[in-house]
Short mmCIF file of C-alpha atoms and ligand atoms in Angstrom, two decimals:
data_model
loop_
_atom_site.label_atom_id
_atom_site.label_comp_id
_atom_site.label_asym_id
_atom_site.label_seq_id
_atom_site.Cartn_x
_atom_site.Cartn_y
_atom_site.Cartn_z
CA MET U 1 -2.99 1.74 21.25
CA VAL U 2 -3.30 4.39 18.62
CA ILE U 3 -0.55 7.19 18.57
CA SER U 4 -0.74 10.45 16.68
CA SER U 5 2.23 12.27 18.22
CA VAL U 6 5.78 11.34 19.49
CA GLU U 7 4.76 12.55 23.03
CA GLU U 8 2.34 9.63 23.15
CA ILE U 9 4.93 6.83 22.51
CA SER U 10 5.53 4.56 25.41
CA PHE U 11 7.27 1.72 23.90
CA ASP U 12 10.41 0.88 21.97
CA LEU U 13 10.10 -0.40 18.38
CA HIS U 14 12.57 -3.20 19.02
CA SER U 15 10.61 -4.59 21.89
CA LEU U 16 7.61 -5.19 19.69
CA ALA U 17 7.02 -8.73 18.38
CA PRO U 18 8.78 -9.53 15.20
CA LEU U 19 6.63 -9.65 12.10
CA PRO U 20 7.84 -12.03 9.26
CA ARG U 21 7.88 -10.76 5.77
CA PRO U 22 5.03 -11.95 3.70
CA GLN U 23 6.14 -14.14 0.70
CA ARG U 24 3.15 -14.32 -1.45
CA VAL U 25 2.00 -11.62 -3.80
CA LEU U 26 -1.61 -11.26 -5.11
CA MET U 27 -2.26 -9.31 -8.37
CA THR U 28 -5.55 -8.78 -10.10
CA THR U 29 -5.69 -8.88 -13.92
CA PRO U 30 -6.51 -5.57 -15.68
CA ASP U 31 -9.29 -7.07 -17.96
CA TYR U 32 -11.64 -4.16 -17.18
CA PHE U 33 -9.09 -1.53 -16.03
CA ALA U 34 -10.01 1.87 -17.41
CA VAL U 35 -10.34 5.51 -16.31
CA GLU U 36 -14.09 6.51 -16.69
CA TYR U 37 -14.59 8.53 -13.39
CA VAL U 38 -12.56 10.88 -11.39
CA ILE U 39 -12.04 9.97 -7.62
CA ASN U 40 -8.58 11.35 -7.28
CA PRO U 41 -6.89 14.40 -8.90
CA HIS U 42 -4.48 12.23 -10.91
CA MET U 43 -7.44 10.83 -12.97
CA LYS U 44 -8.57 14.24 -14.12
CA GLY U 45 -7.90 14.57 -17.90
CA ASN U 46 -7.40 10.86 -18.34
CA ILE U 47 -10.90 9.67 -19.08
CA GLY U 48 -10.91 7.12 -21.89
CA THR U 49 -7.16 7.38 -22.43
CA VAL U 50 -6.05 3.79 -20.95
CA ASP U 51 -4.30 1.87 -23.70
CA GLN U 52 -5.47 -1.72 -22.77
CA PRO U 53 -2.71 -3.74 -24.51
CA ALA U 54 -0.06 -1.44 -22.90
CA ALA U 55 -1.78 -1.80 -19.53
CA PHE U 56 -1.59 -5.73 -19.84
CA ASP U 57 1.94 -5.55 -20.97
CA GLN U 58 2.97 -3.38 -17.97
CA TRP U 59 0.94 -5.60 -15.58
CA ASP U 60 2.66 -8.73 -17.02
CA ARG U 61 6.12 -7.31 -16.64
CA LEU U 62 5.37 -6.25 -13.02
CA ALA U 63 4.24 -9.84 -12.19
CA ASP U 64 7.55 -11.06 -13.79
CA ALA U 65 9.51 -8.78 -11.72
CA TYR U 66 8.00 -10.29 -8.59
CA ARG U 67 8.55 -13.88 -9.97
CA THR U 68 12.16 -13.03 -10.70
CA LEU U 69 12.58 -11.97 -7.10
CA GLY U 70 11.43 -15.45 -5.97
CA LEU U 71 7.99 -14.43 -4.86
CA GLU U 72 4.88 -16.56 -5.53
CA VAL U 73 2.34 -14.61 -7.59
CA HIS U 74 -1.37 -15.40 -7.26
CA THR U 75 -3.87 -13.89 -9.41
CA ILE U 76 -7.54 -12.77 -9.28
CA ARG U 77 -9.32 -12.05 -12.58
CA GLY U 78 -10.62 -8.51 -12.80
CA ALA U 79 -14.39 -8.30 -12.73
CA GLU U 80 -16.54 -6.56 -15.24
CA GLY U 81 -17.58 -3.12 -14.26
CA LEU U 82 -14.90 -2.75 -11.54
CA LEU U 83 -12.46 -0.58 -13.25
CA ASP U 84 -10.07 0.01 -10.29
CA MET U 85 -10.16 -3.63 -9.04
CA VAL U 86 -6.58 -3.97 -10.37
CA PHE U 87 -5.48 -1.86 -7.51
CA CYS U 88 -5.48 -4.82 -5.07
CA ALA U 89 -3.76 -3.10 -2.23
CA ASN U 90 -6.89 -1.38 -1.26
CA GLN U 91 -9.61 -3.93 -0.54
CA THR U 92 -8.06 -5.67 2.40
CA LEU U 93 -5.35 -5.41 5.12
CA PRO U 94 -3.81 -8.90 5.44
CA PHE U 95 -2.50 -9.77 8.89
CA ILE U 96 -0.74 -12.65 10.72
CA THR U 97 -0.71 -12.75 14.53
CA PRO U 98 2.70 -12.53 16.26
CA ASP U 99 2.44 -16.22 17.36
CA LEU U 100 1.73 -17.04 13.69
CA SER U 101 -1.27 -18.97 14.64
CA ARG U 102 -3.83 -16.88 12.75
CA ARG U 103 -3.88 -15.27 9.32
CA GLY U 104 -6.68 -13.04 8.12
CA VAL U 105 -7.69 -9.88 6.36
CA VAL U 106 -9.54 -6.86 7.51
CA LEU U 107 -12.06 -6.14 4.78
CA SER U 108 -12.02 -2.52 3.46
CA ARG U 109 -14.98 -0.23 3.31
CA MET U 110 -14.29 1.72 0.05
CA HIS U 111 -14.69 5.47 0.16
CA ALA U 112 -15.82 5.72 -3.48
CA PRO U 113 -19.21 4.10 -4.32
CA GLN U 114 -17.66 3.01 -7.73
CA ARG U 115 -15.18 0.81 -5.77
CA MET U 116 -17.36 -0.78 -3.08
CA ASP U 117 -18.21 -4.05 -4.84
CA GLU U 118 -14.49 -4.86 -5.30
CA VAL U 119 -14.19 -5.99 -1.73
CA THR U 120 -16.28 -9.20 -1.96
CA TRP U 121 -13.83 -10.72 -4.65
CA TYR U 122 -11.03 -10.43 -2.23
CA GLU U 123 -13.01 -11.72 0.61
CA GLN U 124 -13.73 -14.81 -1.60
CA PHE U 125 -10.03 -15.20 -2.50
CA PHE U 126 -8.75 -14.86 1.08
CA SER U 127 -11.46 -17.17 2.36
CA SER U 128 -10.52 -19.72 -0.34
CA ILE U 129 -6.96 -19.92 1.14
CA GLY U 130 -8.08 -20.17 4.80
CA TYR U 131 -7.84 -16.66 5.85
CA ASP U 132 -10.31 -15.17 8.45
CA ALA U 133 -12.35 -12.16 7.25
CA VAL U 134 -12.68 -9.36 9.82
CA SER U 135 -15.49 -6.89 9.10
CA LEU U 136 -15.29 -3.31 10.49
CA PRO U 137 -18.12 -2.12 12.54
CA GLU U 138 -21.18 -0.58 10.63
CA ALA U 139 -20.37 2.93 12.10
CA ILE U 140 -17.05 3.01 10.16
CA ASP U 141 -17.58 4.37 6.68
CA ASP U 142 -14.02 4.60 5.18
CA PHE U 143 -11.00 2.26 5.29
CA GLU U 144 -8.94 1.39 2.22
CA GLY U 145 -6.83 -1.46 3.33
CA MET U 146 -3.09 -1.27 2.44
CA GLY U 147 -3.53 1.90 0.58
CA ASP U 148 -3.49 3.58 4.03
CA ALA U 149 -2.55 0.85 6.50
CA ILE U 150 1.11 -0.29 6.02
CA TRP U 151 2.90 -2.74 8.28
CA HIS U 152 6.24 -1.57 9.82
CA PRO U 153 8.79 -4.02 8.17
CA GLY U 154 9.92 -6.73 10.74
CA ARG U 155 7.75 -5.40 13.76
CA TYR U 156 4.29 -5.89 14.67
CA MET U 157 3.34 -2.14 14.29
CA LEU U 158 0.97 -0.56 11.83
CA TRP U 159 1.25 2.88 10.03
CA GLY U 160 -2.13 4.46 9.52
CA GLY U 161 -2.78 7.02 7.00
CA HIS U 162 -6.05 9.01 7.17
CA GLY U 163 -7.63 12.08 5.63
CA PHE U 164 -9.17 11.10 2.31
CA ARG U 165 -9.91 7.34 1.99
CA THR U 166 -9.69 6.14 5.80
CA GLU U 167 -11.20 7.50 8.93
CA PRO U 168 -9.10 7.34 12.15
CA SER U 169 -11.80 5.28 13.92
CA ALA U 170 -10.87 2.37 11.66
CA TYR U 171 -7.49 2.23 13.36
CA GLN U 172 -8.99 2.28 16.87
CA PHE U 173 -10.91 -0.90 15.87
CA ILE U 174 -8.02 -2.48 14.08
CA SER U 175 -5.64 -1.73 17.03
CA GLU U 176 -8.08 -3.44 19.41
CA VAL U 177 -8.87 -6.46 17.33
CA LEU U 178 -5.36 -7.25 16.28
CA ASP U 179 -3.82 -5.94 19.57
CA VAL U 180 -1.28 -3.95 17.64
CA PRO U 181 0.02 -0.29 17.98
CA VAL U 182 -1.04 2.00 15.19
CA VAL U 183 0.79 5.19 14.37
CA LEU U 184 -1.40 7.71 12.60
CA LEU U 185 -0.21 9.86 9.84
CA SER U 186 -2.64 12.48 8.59
CA LEU U 187 -2.68 13.37 4.87
CA ASP U 188 -4.03 16.68 3.48
CA ASP U 189 -2.69 16.98 -0.14
CA PRO U 190 -5.31 15.32 -2.45
CA GLU U 191 -2.73 14.13 -4.82
CA PHE U 192 -1.30 12.03 -1.95
CA TYR U 193 -4.60 10.68 -0.96
CA HIS U 194 -3.33 7.33 0.23
CA LEU U 195 -0.37 6.68 2.66
CA ASP U 196 1.30 4.48 0.05
CA THR U 197 1.73 7.47 -2.29
CA CYS U 198 4.08 9.15 0.06
CA LEU U 199 5.52 6.45 2.38
CA CYS U 200 7.47 3.54 1.09
CA VAL U 201 8.82 1.23 3.88
CA LEU U 202 12.02 -0.49 3.00
CA ASN U 203 13.20 -2.34 6.18
CA GLU U 204 12.95 -1.98 9.83
CA SER U 205 15.09 1.00 9.93
CA ASP U 206 14.69 2.66 6.45
CA ALA U 207 11.91 4.22 4.55
CA MET U 208 11.50 6.44 1.53
CA ILE U 209 9.05 9.36 1.89
CA TYR U 210 7.76 12.40 0.22
CA PRO U 211 7.97 14.77 3.20
CA GLY U 212 5.60 17.44 1.88
CA ALA U 213 2.65 15.12 2.16
CA PHE U 214 3.01 14.99 5.97
CA SER U 215 2.46 17.46 8.84
CA SER U 216 5.38 18.34 11.11
CA SER U 217 3.97 15.92 13.73
CA GLY U 218 3.84 13.10 11.11
CA ARG U 219 7.43 13.83 9.97
CA ARG U 220 8.51 13.66 13.64
CA LEU U 221 6.74 10.27 13.98
CA LEU U 222 8.57 8.91 10.88
CA ASN U 223 11.91 10.24 12.17
CA HIS U 224 11.34 8.54 15.54
CA PHE U 225 10.66 5.09 14.11
CA PHE U 226 13.04 5.04 11.21
CA ASP U 227 16.73 5.55 11.54
CA ARG U 228 17.13 6.62 7.86
CA LEU U 229 14.62 8.37 5.61
CA ILE U 230 15.29 8.88 1.91
CA GLU U 231 13.34 11.94 0.76
CA VAL U 232 12.16 11.98 -2.77
CA PRO U 233 11.73 15.25 -4.71
CA GLU U 234 8.24 16.62 -5.27
CA ALA U 235 8.14 16.07 -9.03
CA GLU U 236 9.06 12.44 -8.74
CA ALA U 237 6.57 11.89 -5.98
CA ARG U 238 3.69 13.74 -7.55
CA ASN U 239 4.12 12.83 -11.22
CA LEU U 240 5.89 9.37 -11.20
CA PHE U 241 4.72 8.00 -7.77
CA ALA U 242 8.40 7.43 -6.67
CA ALA U 243 7.15 6.78 -3.04
CA ASN U 244 4.53 4.14 -4.36
CA ALA U 245 7.52 1.87 -4.88
CA HIS U 246 7.65 -1.51 -3.13
CA CYS U 247 10.42 -3.23 -1.35
CA PRO U 248 9.37 -7.04 -0.95
CA ASP U 249 12.51 -8.39 0.47
CA GLY U 250 14.49 -5.64 2.18
CA LYS U 251 16.83 -5.33 -0.83
CA HIS U 252 15.17 -4.92 -4.14
CA VAL U 253 12.92 -1.79 -4.75
CA ILE U 254 10.35 -2.11 -7.58
CA ILE U 255 9.88 1.44 -8.75
CA GLN U 256 8.31 3.40 -11.66
CA LYS U 257 10.94 4.11 -14.45
CA GLY U 258 12.50 7.59 -14.48
CA CYS U 259 12.50 8.37 -10.77
CA SER U 260 16.22 9.25 -11.15
CA ASN U 261 16.74 10.98 -7.82
CA ALA U 262 14.92 8.33 -5.83
CA ILE U 263 16.85 5.56 -7.65
CA GLU U 264 20.18 7.25 -7.03
CA ALA U 265 19.40 7.59 -3.31
CA LEU U 266 18.20 3.99 -3.04
CA ARG U 267 21.60 2.80 -4.67
CA ALA U 268 23.45 5.00 -2.25
CA PHE U 269 21.59 3.22 0.58
CA ASP U 270 22.70 -0.20 -0.96
CA TYR U 271 19.24 -1.00 -2.34
CA VAL U 272 18.81 -2.53 -5.72
CA PRO U 273 16.14 -0.59 -7.78
CA VAL U 274 14.11 -2.62 -10.27
CA GLU U 275 12.66 -0.17 -12.74
CA VAL U 276 9.22 -0.96 -14.29
CA GLU U 277 6.84 1.03 -16.47
CA THR U 278 3.37 1.79 -14.87
CA SER U 279 2.38 4.79 -17.04
CA GLU U 280 -1.10 3.33 -17.76
CA TYR U 281 -1.69 3.00 -14.03
CA LEU U 282 -0.40 6.51 -13.23
CA LYS U 283 -3.24 7.84 -15.29
CA SER U 284 -5.57 6.50 -12.54
CA GLY U 285 -3.45 7.65 -9.65
CA GLY U 286 -1.73 4.33 -8.92
CA SER U 287 1.75 2.62 -9.46
CA VAL U 288 3.50 -0.41 -8.15
CA TYR U 289 2.58 -0.44 -4.56
CA CYS U 290 -1.11 -0.17 -5.36
CA MET U 291 -1.02 -3.00 -7.82
CA LYS U 292 -0.24 -5.88 -5.52
CA GLN U 293 -1.10 -7.21 -2.11
CA MET U 294 1.43 -9.10 -0.03
CA PHE U 295 0.33 -11.92 2.32
CA TRP U 296 1.73 -14.70 4.33
N1 LIG I 1 -8.04 5.07 -9.17
C1 LIG I 1 -7.86 4.38 -7.99
C2 LIG I 1 -8.46 5.19 -6.79
O1 LIG I 1 -8.38 6.36 -6.78
C3 LIG I 1 -6.28 4.13 -7.66
C4 LIG I 1 -5.98 3.48 -6.40
C5 LIG I 1 -4.55 3.43 -6.22
N2 LIG I 1 -4.13 2.66 -5.04
C6 LIG I 1 -3.29 3.02 -4.14
N3 LIG I 1 -3.01 2.08 -3.25
N4 LIG I 1 -2.77 4.18 -3.93
O2 LIG I 1 -9.00 4.63 -5.90
#
């Protein structure tokens, strides 16, 4: 079942199977991270400007932030020539079936030719830990994993962004093979090219969004499924990727430093913001959420 407007909803979120929170984090070392091509507007003007030692330092601190929260951090070494491989949310969509009997990943089909070869490294990693790998049908050209496909916390339901990096037909396939309802959200502002740039899910009833990235029908869907929505101001969303924060445990929210409005709003909702610096990655159009992949 793929839904693109509130009129099509025929179920209650709370009646869907529970989805456990993933406890393991995957991160990819930034050995070859650089900005040398432009595949999203944030990269413009940043060619050749990545400070490698600073990028390593920021990456280390992010990994430490996860360890401090008690999560197990697994790493893949970044491969030569794959400059964006560090953004490990994009190459797969990890899943677990509601009866917990099967774990796997849907393999992405990267939109940009520069990123296509990243996927096989992730396929290898997930196979090595016993995950099934599900390939999309040949006819589907674009699907960028958890950049666009985001599990609703606590419930077996998927949010599916599309417009730039993922085509809606990918969700038709995923909905059928995983037997999961998918709620589509269309994106049309190129600076918010992935769903994870404008939707940060917090727990079953809360999310933080940049509302300007969604259509009115998308905003209605978000309002329908979440009881409380924190809205982040445009400048923090566009320039500091406030909505690319990540809440791994329903309490702490790892977020780019300086998102003062978002941080204040999170505190008012009883979340504990954990500020990190991701300025080197912002040059490439990514921040916290893009730099990790959660799996079970
Ligand atoms: N330079 C990368 C790209 O444009 C950044 C990816 C960021 N990842 C994300 N999940 N938003 O593909």
